[in-house]
Short mmCIF file of C-alpha atoms and ligand atoms in Angstrom, two decimals:
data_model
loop_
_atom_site.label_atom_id
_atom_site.label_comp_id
_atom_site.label_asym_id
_atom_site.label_seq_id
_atom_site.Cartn_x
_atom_site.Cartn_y
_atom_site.Cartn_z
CA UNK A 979 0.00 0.00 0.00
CA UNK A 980 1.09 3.60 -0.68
CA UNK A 981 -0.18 6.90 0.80
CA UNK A 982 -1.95 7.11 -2.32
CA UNK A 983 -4.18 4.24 -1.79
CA UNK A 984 -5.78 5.63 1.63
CA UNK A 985 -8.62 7.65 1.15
CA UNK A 986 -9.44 11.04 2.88
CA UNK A 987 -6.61 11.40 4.38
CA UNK A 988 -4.90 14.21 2.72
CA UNK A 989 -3.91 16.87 5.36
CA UNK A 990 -2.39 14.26 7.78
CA UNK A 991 -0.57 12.49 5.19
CA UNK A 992 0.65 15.99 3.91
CA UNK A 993 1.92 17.01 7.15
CA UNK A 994 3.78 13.66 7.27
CA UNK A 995 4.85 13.84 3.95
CA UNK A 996 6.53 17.30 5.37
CA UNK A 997 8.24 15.91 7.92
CA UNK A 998 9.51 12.97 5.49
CA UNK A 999 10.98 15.13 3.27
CA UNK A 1000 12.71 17.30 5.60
CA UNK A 1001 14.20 13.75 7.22
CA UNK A 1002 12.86 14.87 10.59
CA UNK A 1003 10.53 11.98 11.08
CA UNK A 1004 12.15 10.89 14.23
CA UNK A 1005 11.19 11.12 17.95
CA UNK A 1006 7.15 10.53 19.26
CA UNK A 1007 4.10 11.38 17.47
CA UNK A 1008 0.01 11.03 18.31
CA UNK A 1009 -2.01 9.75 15.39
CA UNK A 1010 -5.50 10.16 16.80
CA UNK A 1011 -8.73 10.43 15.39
CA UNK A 1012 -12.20 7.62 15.10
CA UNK A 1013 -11.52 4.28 14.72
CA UNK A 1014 -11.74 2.44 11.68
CA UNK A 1015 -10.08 5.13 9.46
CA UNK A 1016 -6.48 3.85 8.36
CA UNK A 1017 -4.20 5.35 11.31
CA UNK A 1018 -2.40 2.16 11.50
CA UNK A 1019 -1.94 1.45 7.94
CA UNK A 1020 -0.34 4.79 7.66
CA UNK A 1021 1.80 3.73 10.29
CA UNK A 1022 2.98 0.67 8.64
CA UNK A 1023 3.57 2.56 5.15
CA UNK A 1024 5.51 5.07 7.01
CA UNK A 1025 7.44 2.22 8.51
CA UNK A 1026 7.91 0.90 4.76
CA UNK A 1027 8.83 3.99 3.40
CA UNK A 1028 11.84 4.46 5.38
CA UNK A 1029 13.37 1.44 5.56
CA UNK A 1030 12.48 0.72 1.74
CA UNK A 1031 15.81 -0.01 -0.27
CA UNK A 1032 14.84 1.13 -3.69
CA UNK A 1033 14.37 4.66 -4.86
CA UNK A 1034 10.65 4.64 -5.19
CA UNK A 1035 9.64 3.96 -1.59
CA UNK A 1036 7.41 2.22 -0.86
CA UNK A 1037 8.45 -0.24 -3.54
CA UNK A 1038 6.37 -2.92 -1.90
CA UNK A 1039 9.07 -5.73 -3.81
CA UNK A 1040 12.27 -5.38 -1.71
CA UNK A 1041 13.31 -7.29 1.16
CA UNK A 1042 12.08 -4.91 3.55
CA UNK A 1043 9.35 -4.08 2.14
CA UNK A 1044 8.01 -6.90 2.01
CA UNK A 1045 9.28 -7.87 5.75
CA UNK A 1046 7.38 -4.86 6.62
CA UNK A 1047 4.35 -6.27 4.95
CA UNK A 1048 4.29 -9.27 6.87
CA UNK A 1049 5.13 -7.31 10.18
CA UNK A 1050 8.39 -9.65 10.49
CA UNK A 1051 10.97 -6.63 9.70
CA UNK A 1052 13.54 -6.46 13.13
CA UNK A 1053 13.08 -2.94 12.94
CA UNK A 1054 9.72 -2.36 13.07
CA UNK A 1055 7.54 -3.11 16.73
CA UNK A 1056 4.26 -3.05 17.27
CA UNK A 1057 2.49 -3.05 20.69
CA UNK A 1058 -1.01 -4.10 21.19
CA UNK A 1059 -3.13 -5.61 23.26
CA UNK A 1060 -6.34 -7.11 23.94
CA UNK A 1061 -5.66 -6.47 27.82
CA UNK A 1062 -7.19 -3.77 29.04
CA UNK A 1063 -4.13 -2.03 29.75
CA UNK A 1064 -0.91 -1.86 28.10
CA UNK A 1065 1.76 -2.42 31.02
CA UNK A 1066 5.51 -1.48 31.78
CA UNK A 1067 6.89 -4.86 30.45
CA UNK A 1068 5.20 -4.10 27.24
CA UNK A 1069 7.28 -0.48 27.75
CA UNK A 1070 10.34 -1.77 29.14
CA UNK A 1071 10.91 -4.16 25.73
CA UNK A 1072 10.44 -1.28 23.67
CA UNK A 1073 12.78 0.67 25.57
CA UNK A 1074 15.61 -2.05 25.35
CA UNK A 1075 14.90 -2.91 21.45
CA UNK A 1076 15.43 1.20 21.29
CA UNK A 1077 18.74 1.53 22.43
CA UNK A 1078 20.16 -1.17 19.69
CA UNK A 1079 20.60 0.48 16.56
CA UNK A 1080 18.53 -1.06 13.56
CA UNK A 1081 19.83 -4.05 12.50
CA UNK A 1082 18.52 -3.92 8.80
CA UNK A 1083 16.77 -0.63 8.10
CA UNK A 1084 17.97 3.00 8.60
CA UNK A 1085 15.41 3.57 11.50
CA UNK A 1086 13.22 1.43 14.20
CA UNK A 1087 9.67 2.09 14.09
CA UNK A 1088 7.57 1.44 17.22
CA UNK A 1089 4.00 1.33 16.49
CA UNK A 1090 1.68 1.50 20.31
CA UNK A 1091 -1.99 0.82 19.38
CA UNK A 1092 -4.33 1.87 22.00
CA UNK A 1093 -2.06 3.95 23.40
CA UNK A 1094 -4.87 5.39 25.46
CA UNK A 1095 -4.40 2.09 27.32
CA UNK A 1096 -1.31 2.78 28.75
CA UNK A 1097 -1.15 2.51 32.48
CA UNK A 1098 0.33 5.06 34.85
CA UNK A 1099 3.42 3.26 35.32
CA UNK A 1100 3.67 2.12 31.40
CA UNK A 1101 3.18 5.95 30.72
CA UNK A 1102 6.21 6.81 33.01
CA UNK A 1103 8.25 4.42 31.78
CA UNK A 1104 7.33 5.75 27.82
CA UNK A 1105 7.50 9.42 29.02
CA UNK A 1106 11.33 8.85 30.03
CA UNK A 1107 11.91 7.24 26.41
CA UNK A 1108 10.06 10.15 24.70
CA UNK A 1109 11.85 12.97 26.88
CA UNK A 1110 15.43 11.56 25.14
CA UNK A 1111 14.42 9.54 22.10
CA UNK A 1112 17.26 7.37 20.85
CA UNK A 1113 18.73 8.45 17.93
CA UNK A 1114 17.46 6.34 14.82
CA UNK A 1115 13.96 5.85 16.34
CA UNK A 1116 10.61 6.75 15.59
CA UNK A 1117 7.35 5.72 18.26
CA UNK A 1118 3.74 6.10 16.86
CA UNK A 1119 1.28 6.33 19.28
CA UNK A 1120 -2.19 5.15 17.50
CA UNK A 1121 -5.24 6.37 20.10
CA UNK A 1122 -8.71 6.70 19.45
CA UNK A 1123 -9.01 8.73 22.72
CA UNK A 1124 -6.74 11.22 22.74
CA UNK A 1125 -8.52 12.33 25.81
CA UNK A 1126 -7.32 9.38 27.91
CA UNK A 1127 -3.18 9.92 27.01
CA UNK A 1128 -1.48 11.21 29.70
CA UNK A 1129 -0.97 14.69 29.22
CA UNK A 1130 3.00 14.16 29.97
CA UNK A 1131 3.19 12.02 26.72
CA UNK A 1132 1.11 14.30 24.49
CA UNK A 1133 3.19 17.29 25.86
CA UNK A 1134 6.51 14.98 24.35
CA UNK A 1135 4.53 13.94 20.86
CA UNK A 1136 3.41 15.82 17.66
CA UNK A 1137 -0.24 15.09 17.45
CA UNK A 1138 -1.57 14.48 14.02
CA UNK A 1139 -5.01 14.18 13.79
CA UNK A 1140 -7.32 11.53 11.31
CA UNK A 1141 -10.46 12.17 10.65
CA UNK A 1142 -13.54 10.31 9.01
CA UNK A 1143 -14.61 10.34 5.45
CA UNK A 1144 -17.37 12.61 4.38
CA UNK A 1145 -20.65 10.33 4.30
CA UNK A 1146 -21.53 11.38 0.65
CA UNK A 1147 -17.42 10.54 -0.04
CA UNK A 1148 -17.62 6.89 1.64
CA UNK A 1149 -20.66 6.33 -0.01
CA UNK A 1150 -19.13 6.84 -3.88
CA UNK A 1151 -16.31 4.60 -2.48
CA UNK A 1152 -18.34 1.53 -1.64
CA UNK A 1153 -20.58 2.08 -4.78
CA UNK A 1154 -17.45 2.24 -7.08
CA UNK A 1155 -14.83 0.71 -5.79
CA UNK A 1156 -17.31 -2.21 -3.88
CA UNK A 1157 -19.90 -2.41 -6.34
CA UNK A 1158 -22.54 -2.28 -3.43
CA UNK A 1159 -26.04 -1.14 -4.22
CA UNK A 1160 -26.78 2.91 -3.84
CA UNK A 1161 -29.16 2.53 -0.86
CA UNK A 1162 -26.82 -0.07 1.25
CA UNK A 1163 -23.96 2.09 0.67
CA UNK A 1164 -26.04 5.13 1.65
CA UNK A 1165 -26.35 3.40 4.99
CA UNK A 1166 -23.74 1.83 5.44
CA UNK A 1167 -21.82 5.41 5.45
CA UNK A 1168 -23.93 6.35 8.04
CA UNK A 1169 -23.99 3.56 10.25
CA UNK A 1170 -20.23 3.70 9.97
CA UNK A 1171 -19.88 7.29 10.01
CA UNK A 1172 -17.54 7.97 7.65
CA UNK A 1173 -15.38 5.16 8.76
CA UNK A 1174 -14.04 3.19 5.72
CA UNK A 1175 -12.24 0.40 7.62
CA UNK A 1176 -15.56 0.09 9.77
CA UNK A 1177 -17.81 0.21 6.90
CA UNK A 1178 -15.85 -2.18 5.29
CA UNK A 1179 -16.46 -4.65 8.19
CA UNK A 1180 -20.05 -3.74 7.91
CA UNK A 1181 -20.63 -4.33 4.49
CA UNK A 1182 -20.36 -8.30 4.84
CA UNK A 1183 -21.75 -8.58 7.85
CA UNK A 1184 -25.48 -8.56 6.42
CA UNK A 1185 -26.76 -5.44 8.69
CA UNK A 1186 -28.14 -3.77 5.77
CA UNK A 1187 -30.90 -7.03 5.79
CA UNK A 1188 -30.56 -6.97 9.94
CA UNK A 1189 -31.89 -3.51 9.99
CA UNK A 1190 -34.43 -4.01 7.87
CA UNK A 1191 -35.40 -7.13 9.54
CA UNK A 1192 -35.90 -5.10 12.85
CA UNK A 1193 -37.41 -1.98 11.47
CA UNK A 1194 -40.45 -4.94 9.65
CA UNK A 1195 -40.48 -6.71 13.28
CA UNK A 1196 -40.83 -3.85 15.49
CA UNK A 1197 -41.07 -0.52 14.20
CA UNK A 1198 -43.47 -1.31 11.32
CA UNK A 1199 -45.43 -3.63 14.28
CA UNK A 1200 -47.62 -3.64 16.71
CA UNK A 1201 -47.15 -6.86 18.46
CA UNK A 1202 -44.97 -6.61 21.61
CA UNK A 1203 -41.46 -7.22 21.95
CA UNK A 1204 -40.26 -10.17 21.03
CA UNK A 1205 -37.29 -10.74 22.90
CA UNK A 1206 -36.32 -14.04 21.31
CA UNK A 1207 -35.88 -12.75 17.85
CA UNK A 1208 -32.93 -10.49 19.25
CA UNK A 1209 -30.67 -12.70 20.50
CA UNK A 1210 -29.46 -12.66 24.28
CA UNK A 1211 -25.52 -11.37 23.64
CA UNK A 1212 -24.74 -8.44 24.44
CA UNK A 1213 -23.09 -7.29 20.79
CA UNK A 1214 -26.31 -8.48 19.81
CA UNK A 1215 -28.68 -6.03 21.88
CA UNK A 1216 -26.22 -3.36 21.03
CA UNK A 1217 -26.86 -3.62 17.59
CA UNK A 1218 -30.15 -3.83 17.60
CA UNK A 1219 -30.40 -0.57 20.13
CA UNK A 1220 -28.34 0.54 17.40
CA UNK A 1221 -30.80 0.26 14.50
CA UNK A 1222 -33.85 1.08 16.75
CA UNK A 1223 -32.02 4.36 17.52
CA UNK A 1224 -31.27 5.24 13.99
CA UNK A 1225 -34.76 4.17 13.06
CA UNK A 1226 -36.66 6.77 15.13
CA UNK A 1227 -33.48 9.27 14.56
CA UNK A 1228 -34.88 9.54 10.97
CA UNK A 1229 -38.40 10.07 11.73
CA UNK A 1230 -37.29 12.70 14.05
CA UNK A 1231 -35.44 14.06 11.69
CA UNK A 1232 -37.86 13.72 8.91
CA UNK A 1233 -40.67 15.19 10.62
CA UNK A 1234 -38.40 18.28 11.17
CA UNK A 1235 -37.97 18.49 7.47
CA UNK A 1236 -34.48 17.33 6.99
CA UNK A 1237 -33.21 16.80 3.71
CA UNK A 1238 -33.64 13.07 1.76
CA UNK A 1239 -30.17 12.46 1.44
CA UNK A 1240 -29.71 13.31 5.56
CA UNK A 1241 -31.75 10.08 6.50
CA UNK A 1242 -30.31 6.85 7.60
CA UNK A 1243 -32.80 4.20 6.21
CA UNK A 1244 -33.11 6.44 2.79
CA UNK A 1245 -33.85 2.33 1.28
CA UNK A 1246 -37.44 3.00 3.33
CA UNK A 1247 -38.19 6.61 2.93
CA UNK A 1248 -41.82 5.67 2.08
CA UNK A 1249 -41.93 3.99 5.51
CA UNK A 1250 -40.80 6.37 7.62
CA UNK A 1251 -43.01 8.78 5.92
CA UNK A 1252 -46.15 7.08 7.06
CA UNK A 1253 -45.03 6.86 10.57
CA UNK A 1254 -43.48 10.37 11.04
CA UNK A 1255 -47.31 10.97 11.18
CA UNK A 1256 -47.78 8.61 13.86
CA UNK A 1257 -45.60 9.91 16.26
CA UNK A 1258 -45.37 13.50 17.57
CA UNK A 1259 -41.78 14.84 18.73
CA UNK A 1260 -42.64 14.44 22.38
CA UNK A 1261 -43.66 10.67 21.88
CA UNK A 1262 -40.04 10.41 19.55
CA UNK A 1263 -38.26 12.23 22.44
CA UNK A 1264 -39.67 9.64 25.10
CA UNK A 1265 -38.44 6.29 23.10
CA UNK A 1266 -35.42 7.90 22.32
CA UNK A 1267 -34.58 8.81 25.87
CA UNK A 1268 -35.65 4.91 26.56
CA UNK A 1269 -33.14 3.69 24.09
CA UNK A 1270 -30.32 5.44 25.45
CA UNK A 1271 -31.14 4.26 28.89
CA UNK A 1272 -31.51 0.88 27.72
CA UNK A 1273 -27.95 1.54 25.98
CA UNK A 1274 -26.90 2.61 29.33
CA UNK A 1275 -27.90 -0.34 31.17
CA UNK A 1276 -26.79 -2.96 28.86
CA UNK A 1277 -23.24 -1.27 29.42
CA UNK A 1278 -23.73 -1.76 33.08
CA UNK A 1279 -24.81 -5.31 32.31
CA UNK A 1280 -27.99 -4.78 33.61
CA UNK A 1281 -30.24 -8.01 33.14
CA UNK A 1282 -30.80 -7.86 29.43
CA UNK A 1283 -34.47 -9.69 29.75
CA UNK A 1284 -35.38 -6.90 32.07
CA UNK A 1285 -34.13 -4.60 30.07
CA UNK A 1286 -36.02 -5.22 27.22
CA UNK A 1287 -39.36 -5.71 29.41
CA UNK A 1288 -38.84 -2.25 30.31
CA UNK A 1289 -37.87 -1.29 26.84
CA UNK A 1290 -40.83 -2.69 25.24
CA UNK A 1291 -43.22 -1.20 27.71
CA UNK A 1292 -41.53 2.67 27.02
CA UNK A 1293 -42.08 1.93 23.05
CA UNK A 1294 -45.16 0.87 22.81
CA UNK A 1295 -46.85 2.91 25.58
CA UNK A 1296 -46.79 6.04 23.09
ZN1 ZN B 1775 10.88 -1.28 -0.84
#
């Protein structure tokens, strides 16, 4: 992959392009912004790109390019996780691997994803690192909470910041480039929110049906609840809280006159049409509130069957 081939991205990858050409691409820097948006495959082209032997970099065909490729160059480290907290071991390895000098490439790349999940003493250790950063080294730290990074490192980094793909954008993408129908890639932009790595997961995962599915079993019903055809997981009641929420976000929406191309579900327009006229905007505001408290709940792993008793009960009291 080049820079070329990640969409969207244009001011971050100019600012980096900056600092490439100047050669100061050395030291700590933040790459934050949503999820699901390519921060980490820049990191690994940037990791290519200077350790690339031809002239063209990233060639993608020599040695270390394609060592890079399959994350098995000796001068490139990443760091993640799926424990909740990335701890001073994780630190103290990078810290040793530092202080070599790179045994193949002209620079060592350390890539820490999730760096919001750095603990305090993980974060000390780093900070120490980033205050004198060996020579010949470059640390990415990849965070989709910039909030959460100890303000110690973010004082030490650059911070470049990602951001999502215009809606209208991602939706030519999966059209063109995916071949998906207009109306699934309509919603699939919005569901993902601009997100082209998320979308991408989405677009085989049949929610486009799933949310259809709901909004024919529930919203276009009048039968109660029925909590079997939701499934009891958790990921499962999230997504359909999810679609419910996005469901009666468009009739809200509608009935305030927003514009066609603004609505979620633009597949059933017709739909939501009829029951915009159903509902006023205190009865929306009511099972909207109830969604978000049911969203709350499930979070605090509050009983799910109760939660959907009382869910049920809010919806179709209106
Ligand atoms: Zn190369």
């Amino acid at each position: 992959m080049r820079f070329s081939d990640i969409l969207g991205q244009e001011k971050p990858l100019n600012i980096i392009n900056a600092y490439m050409e100047k050669s100061c691409f050395s030291g700590g820097y933040i790459f934050s912004g949503p999820e699901g948006i390519g921060k980490k495959t820049v990191a690994k082209i940037i990791a290519q790109k200077l350790n690339c032997t031809s002239s063209d970099k990233p060639c993608g065909t020599c040695s270390s390019c394609l060592k890079t490729e399959k994350l098995q160059h000796p001068d490139l480290h990443i760091i993640e996780s799926d424990a909740a907290q990335i701890k001073i071991e994780d630190i103290r390895s990078l810290q040793r691997e530092a202080n070599f000098r790179p045994y193949e490439g002209v620079i060592k790349v350390f890539i820490i994803d999730e760096a919001h999940r750095l603990n305090p003493e993980a974060a000390n250790s780093l900070l120490k690192i980033l205050e004198e950063p060996p020579k010949d080294s470059l640390i990415i730290l990849i965070t989709h909470k910039p909030q959460n990074i100890f303000k110690t490192i973010l004082s030490r980094c650059k911070v470049i910041r990602f951001s999502p793909l215009a809606i209208s954008v991602l939706e030519d993408v999966l059209v063109k480039d995916y071949s998906l129908d207009r109306f699934c890639a309509h919603f699939i932009s919005f569901y993902a929110e601009g997100r082209l790595g998320f979308a991408l997961k989405l677009k085989d995962s049949g929610i486009f049906e799933e949310k259809n599915r709901v909004f024919d079993s529930f919203a276009l019903s009048d039968k109660p609840l029925d909590r079997n055809l939701l499934g009891h997981n958790k990921e499962q009641l999230r997504s359909f809280l999810n679609i419910m929420a996005s469901w009666f976000r468009d009739i809200y929406l509608l009935k305030a006159g927003i514009a066609d191309k603004q609505l979620i579900h633009l597949d059933r327009k017709n739909d939501l049409l009829k029951l915009k006229l159903e509902f006023s905007f205190k009865q929306l505001d009511g099972i909207l509130s109830a969604i978000s408290e049911s969203m709350f709940y499930l979070e605090h792993n509050v009983n799910s069957k109760l939660l959907l008793h009382n869910l049920g009960a809010q919806l179709w009291k209106v």
